[in-house]
Coordinates of C-alpha atoms in Angstrom, one line a residue:
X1211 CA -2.0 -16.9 -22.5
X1212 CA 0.4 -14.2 -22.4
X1213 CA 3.1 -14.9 -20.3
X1214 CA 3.5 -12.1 -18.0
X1215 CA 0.2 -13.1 -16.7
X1216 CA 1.5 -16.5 -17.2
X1217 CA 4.0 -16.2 -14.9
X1218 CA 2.0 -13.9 -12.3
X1219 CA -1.2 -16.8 -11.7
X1220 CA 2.2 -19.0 -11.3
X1221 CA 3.0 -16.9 -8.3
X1222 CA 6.5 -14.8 -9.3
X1223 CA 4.2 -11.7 -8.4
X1224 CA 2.5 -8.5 -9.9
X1225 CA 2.7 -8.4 -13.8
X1226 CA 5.4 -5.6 -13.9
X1227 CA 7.7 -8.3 -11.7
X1228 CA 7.0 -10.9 -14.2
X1229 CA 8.3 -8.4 -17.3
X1230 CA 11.4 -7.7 -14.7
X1231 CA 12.4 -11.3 -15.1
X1232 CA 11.9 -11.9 -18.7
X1233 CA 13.9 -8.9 -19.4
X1234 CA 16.4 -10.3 -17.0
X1235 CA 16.7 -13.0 -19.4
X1236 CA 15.7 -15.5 -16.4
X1237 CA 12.7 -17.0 -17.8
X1238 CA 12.9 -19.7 -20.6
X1239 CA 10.2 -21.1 -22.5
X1240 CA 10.6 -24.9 -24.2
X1241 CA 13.9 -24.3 -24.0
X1242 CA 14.4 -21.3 -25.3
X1243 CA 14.7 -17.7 -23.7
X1244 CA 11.3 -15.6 -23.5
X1245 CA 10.7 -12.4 -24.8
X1246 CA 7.7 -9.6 -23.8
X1247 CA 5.3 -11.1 -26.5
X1248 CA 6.1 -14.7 -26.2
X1249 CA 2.5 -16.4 -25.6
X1250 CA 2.2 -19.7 -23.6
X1251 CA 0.3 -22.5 -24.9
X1252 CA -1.1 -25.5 -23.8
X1253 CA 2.2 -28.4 -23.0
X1254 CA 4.7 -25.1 -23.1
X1255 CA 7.0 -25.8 -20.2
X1256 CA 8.1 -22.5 -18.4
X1257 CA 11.4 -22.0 -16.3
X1258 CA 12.1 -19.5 -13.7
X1259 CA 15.6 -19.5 -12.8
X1260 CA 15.6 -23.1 -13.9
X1261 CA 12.0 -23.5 -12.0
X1262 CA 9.2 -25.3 -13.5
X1263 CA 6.5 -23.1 -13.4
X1264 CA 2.7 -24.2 -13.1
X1265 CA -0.3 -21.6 -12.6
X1266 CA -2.5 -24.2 -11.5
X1267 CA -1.0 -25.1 -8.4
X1268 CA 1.1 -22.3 -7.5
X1269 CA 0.3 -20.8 -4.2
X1270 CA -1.2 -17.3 -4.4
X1271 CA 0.2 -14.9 -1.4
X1272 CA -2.6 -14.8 1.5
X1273 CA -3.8 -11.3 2.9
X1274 CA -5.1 -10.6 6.5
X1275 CA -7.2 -7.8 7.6
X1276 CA -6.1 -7.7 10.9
X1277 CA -8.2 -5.2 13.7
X1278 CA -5.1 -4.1 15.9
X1279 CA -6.2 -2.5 19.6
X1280 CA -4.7 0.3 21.2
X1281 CA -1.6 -0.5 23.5
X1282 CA 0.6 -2.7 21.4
X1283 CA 3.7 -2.5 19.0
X1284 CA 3.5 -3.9 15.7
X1285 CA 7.1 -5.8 16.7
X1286 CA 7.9 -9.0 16.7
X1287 CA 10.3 -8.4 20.0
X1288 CA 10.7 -5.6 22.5
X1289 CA 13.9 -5.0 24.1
X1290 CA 11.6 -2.8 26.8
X1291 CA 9.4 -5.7 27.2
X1292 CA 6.1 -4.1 26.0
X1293 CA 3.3 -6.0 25.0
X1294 CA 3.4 -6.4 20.7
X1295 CA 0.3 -7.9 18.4
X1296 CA 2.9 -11.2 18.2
X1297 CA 1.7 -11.5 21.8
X1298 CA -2.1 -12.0 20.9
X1299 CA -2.5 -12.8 17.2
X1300 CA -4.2 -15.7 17.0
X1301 CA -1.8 -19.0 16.8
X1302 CA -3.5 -20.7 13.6
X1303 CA -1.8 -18.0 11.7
X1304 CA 0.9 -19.3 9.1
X1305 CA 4.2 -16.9 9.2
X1306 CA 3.6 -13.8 8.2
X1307 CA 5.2 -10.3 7.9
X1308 CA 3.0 -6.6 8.8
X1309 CA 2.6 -4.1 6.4
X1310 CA 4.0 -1.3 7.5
X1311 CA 3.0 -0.5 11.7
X1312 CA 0.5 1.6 13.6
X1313 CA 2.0 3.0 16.7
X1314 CA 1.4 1.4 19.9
X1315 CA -1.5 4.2 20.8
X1316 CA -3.0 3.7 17.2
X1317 CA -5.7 1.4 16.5
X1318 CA -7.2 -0.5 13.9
X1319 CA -6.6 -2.1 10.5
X1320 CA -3.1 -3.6 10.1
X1321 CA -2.8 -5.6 6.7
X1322 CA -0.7 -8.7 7.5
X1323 CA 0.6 -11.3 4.6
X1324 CA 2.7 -14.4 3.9
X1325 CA 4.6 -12.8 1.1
X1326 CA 6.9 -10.2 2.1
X1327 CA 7.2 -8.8 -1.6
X1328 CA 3.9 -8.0 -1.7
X1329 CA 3.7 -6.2 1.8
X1330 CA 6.8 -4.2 0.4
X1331 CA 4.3 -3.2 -3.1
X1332 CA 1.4 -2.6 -0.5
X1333 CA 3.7 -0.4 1.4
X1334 CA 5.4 1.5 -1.1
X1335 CA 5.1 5.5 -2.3
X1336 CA 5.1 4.7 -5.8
X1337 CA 1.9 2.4 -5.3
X1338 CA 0.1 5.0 -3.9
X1339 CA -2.9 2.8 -1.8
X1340 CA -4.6 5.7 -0.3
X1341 CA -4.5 4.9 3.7
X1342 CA -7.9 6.5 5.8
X1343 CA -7.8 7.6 9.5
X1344 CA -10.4 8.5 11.7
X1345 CA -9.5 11.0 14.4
X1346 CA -10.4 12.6 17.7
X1347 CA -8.6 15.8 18.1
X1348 CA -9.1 18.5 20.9
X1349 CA -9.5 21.4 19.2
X1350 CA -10.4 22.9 15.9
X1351 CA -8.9 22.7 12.4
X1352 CA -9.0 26.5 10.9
X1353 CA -9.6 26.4 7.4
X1354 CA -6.2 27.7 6.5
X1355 CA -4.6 24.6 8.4
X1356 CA -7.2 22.1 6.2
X1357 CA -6.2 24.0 3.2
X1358 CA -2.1 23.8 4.0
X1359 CA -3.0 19.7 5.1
X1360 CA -5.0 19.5 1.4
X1361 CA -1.7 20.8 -0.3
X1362 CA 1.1 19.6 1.5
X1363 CA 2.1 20.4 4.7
X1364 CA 5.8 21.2 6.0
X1365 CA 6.2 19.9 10.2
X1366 CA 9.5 20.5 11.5
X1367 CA 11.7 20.3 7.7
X1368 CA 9.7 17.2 6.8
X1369 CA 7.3 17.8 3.8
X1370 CA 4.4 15.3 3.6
X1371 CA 2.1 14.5 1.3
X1372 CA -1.1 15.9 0.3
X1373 CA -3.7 14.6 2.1
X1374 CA -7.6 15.0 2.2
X1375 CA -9.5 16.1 5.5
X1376 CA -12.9 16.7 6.6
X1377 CA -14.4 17.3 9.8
X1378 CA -16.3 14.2 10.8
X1379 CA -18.8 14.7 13.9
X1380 CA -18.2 16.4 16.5
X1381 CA -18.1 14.1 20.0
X1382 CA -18.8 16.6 22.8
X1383 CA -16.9 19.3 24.6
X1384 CA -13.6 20.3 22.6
X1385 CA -13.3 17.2 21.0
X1386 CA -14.0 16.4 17.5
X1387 CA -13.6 13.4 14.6
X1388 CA -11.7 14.0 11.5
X1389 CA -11.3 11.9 8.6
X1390 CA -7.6 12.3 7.1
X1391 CA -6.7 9.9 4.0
X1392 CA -3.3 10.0 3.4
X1393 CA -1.2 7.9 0.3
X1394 CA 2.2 7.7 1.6
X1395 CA 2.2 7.0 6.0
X1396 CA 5.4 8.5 7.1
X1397 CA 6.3 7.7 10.7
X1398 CA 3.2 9.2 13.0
X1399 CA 2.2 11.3 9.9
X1400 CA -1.2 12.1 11.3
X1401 CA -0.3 13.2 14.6
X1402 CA 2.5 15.5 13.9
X1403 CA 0.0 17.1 11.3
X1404 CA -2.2 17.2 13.9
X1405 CA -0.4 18.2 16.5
X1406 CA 1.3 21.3 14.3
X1407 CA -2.1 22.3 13.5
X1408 CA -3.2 22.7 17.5
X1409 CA -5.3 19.8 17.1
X1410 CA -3.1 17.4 19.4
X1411 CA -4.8 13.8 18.8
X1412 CA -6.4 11.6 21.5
X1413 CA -7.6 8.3 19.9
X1414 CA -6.7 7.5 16.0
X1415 CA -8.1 4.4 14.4
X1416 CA -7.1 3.4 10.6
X1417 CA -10.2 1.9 9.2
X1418 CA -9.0 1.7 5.3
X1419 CA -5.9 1.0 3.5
X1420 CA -6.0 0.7 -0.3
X1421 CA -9.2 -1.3 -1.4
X1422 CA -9.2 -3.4 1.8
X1423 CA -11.6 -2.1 4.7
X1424 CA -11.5 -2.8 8.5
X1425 CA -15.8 -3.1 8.4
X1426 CA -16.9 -5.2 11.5
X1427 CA -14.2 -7.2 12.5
X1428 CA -14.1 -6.7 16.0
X1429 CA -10.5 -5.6 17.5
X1430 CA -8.1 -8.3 17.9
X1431 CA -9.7 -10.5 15.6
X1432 CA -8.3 -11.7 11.7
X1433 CA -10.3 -12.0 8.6
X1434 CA -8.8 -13.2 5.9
X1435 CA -9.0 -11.7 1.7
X1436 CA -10.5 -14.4 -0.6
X1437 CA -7.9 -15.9 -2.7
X1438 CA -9.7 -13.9 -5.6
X1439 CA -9.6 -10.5 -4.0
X1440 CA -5.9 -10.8 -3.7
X1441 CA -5.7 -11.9 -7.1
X1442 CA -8.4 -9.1 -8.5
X1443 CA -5.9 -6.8 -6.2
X1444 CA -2.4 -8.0 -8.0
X1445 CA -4.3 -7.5 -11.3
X1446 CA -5.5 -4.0 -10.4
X1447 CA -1.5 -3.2 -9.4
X1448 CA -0.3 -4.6 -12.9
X1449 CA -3.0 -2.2 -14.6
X1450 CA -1.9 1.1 -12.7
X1451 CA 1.7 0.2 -13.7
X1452 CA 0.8 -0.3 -17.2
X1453 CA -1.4 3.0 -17.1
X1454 CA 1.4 4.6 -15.6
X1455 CA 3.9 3.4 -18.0
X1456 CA 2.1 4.6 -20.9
X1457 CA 2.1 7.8 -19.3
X1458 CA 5.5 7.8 -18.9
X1459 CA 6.3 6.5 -22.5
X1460 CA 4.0 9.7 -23.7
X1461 CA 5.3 12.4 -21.7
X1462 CA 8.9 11.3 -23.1
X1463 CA 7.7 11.3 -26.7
X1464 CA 6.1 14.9 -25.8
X1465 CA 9.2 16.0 -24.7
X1466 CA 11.4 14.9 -27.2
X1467 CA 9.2 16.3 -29.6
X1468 CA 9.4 19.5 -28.0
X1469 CA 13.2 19.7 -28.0
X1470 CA 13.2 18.8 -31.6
X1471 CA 11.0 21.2 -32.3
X1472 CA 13.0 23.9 -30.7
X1473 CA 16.4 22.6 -32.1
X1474 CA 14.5 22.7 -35.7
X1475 CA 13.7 26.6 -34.8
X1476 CA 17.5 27.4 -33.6
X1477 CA 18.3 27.1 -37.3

């Protein structure tokens, strides 16, 4: 078995985090330091940081799909007193840290997980895990403001993301449902987009973030990923980085071949 993957089914983490460490010169195999191609056998005996590694019985990080309702802050205390999800999350849950928040007005899915490096992968920019809204707006999106939300909109000095949009359903009277998927989920991102398009928002409710769905769990409840989803998920993170690092690599080689060419043409 190779080891990065190796070392990831022995719970250190994505792939990627399992190169970090071999390059780090932390990981030893039978003794000896590993390198990126060292392949584990059968018997091998694997040390992280002096840390016997074993696949088999390492725990793999647990994911919750949690159905957050309107009216609570994703907080675990409140100087102000106001009610948080840590209020009503059912006790049988082991400790776990939030992936990113939904404001207290802002309903729906809320991943929640026992490992707090993979809530900071789920969570971060570079990942990329697109995010999908639902929301009821008073008002009408123009196409211009759709088109300037599709390309990257600029509220108040803050430039966010592109982000896709389309009009949902209308629900009666002014208001209407838009579906908005975002990849990055700066602070409120969705309202003040929203809001600068004269579409202020009255009821928002995530219902997707990355591959994970809210579906039917009803609001307040948990469900819990399958050990093998959240191990089909860390494997689908290593492949992206992989991809992406190939990309990398071949953008660099394009680019030193350009400058090399150009220096040859100087001459």
């Amino acid at each position: 078995m190779r080891l990065n993957k190796y070392l990831q089914q022995a719970g250190v983490g994505s792939r990627r985090e399992a190169e970090r460490l071999v390059e780090a010169g932390l990981v030893l195999v039978n003794g000896k330091m590993a390198t990126l191609t060292t392949v584990v056998l059968e018997g091998d005996v694997v040390l992280v940081n002096g840390k016997k590694m074993n696949p088999n019985t390492a725990p793999v990080p647990r994911l919750f799909l949690y159905h957050k309702p309107a009216g609570y802050l994703v907080t675990t205390d409140d100087p102000q007193g106001r009610p948080t999800i840590f209020d009503i999350l059912p006790k049988a849950l082991p400790r776990i840290v939030t992936v990113g928040r939904l404001d207290m007005a802002t309903e729906g899915l809320l991943l929640l997980t026992t490992d707090g490096a993979l809530a900071q992968t789920l969570m971060s920019p570079r990942t990329g895990l697109e995010r999908v809204y639902r929301a009821r707006v008073m008002g009408l999106l123009s196409e211009k403001n759709a088109e300037e939300i599709r390309k990257g909109i600029l509220v108040e000095g803050t430039r966010f993301r592109p982000a896709k949009i389309e009009l949902e359903k209308e629900s009666g009277g002014r208001n209407r449902w838009y579906r908005m998927t975002l990849t990055e989920g700066k602070y409120r991102e969705v309202r003040k987009i929203l809001e600068a398009c004269n579409c202020p928002v009255n009821r928002l409710v995530r219902v997707q973030y990355g591959p994970f769905m809210l579906g039917n769990i009803p609001r307040g409840e948990v469900g819990e990923v399958p050990r093998t989803g959240v191990l089909k998920f860390l494997e689908s993170l290593n492949a992206a980085a992989t991809e992406a690092s190939r990309s990398n690599a071949k953008t660099a080689r394009q680019g030193n071949a350009e400058y090399a060419a150009r220096k040859k043409a100087r001459k």
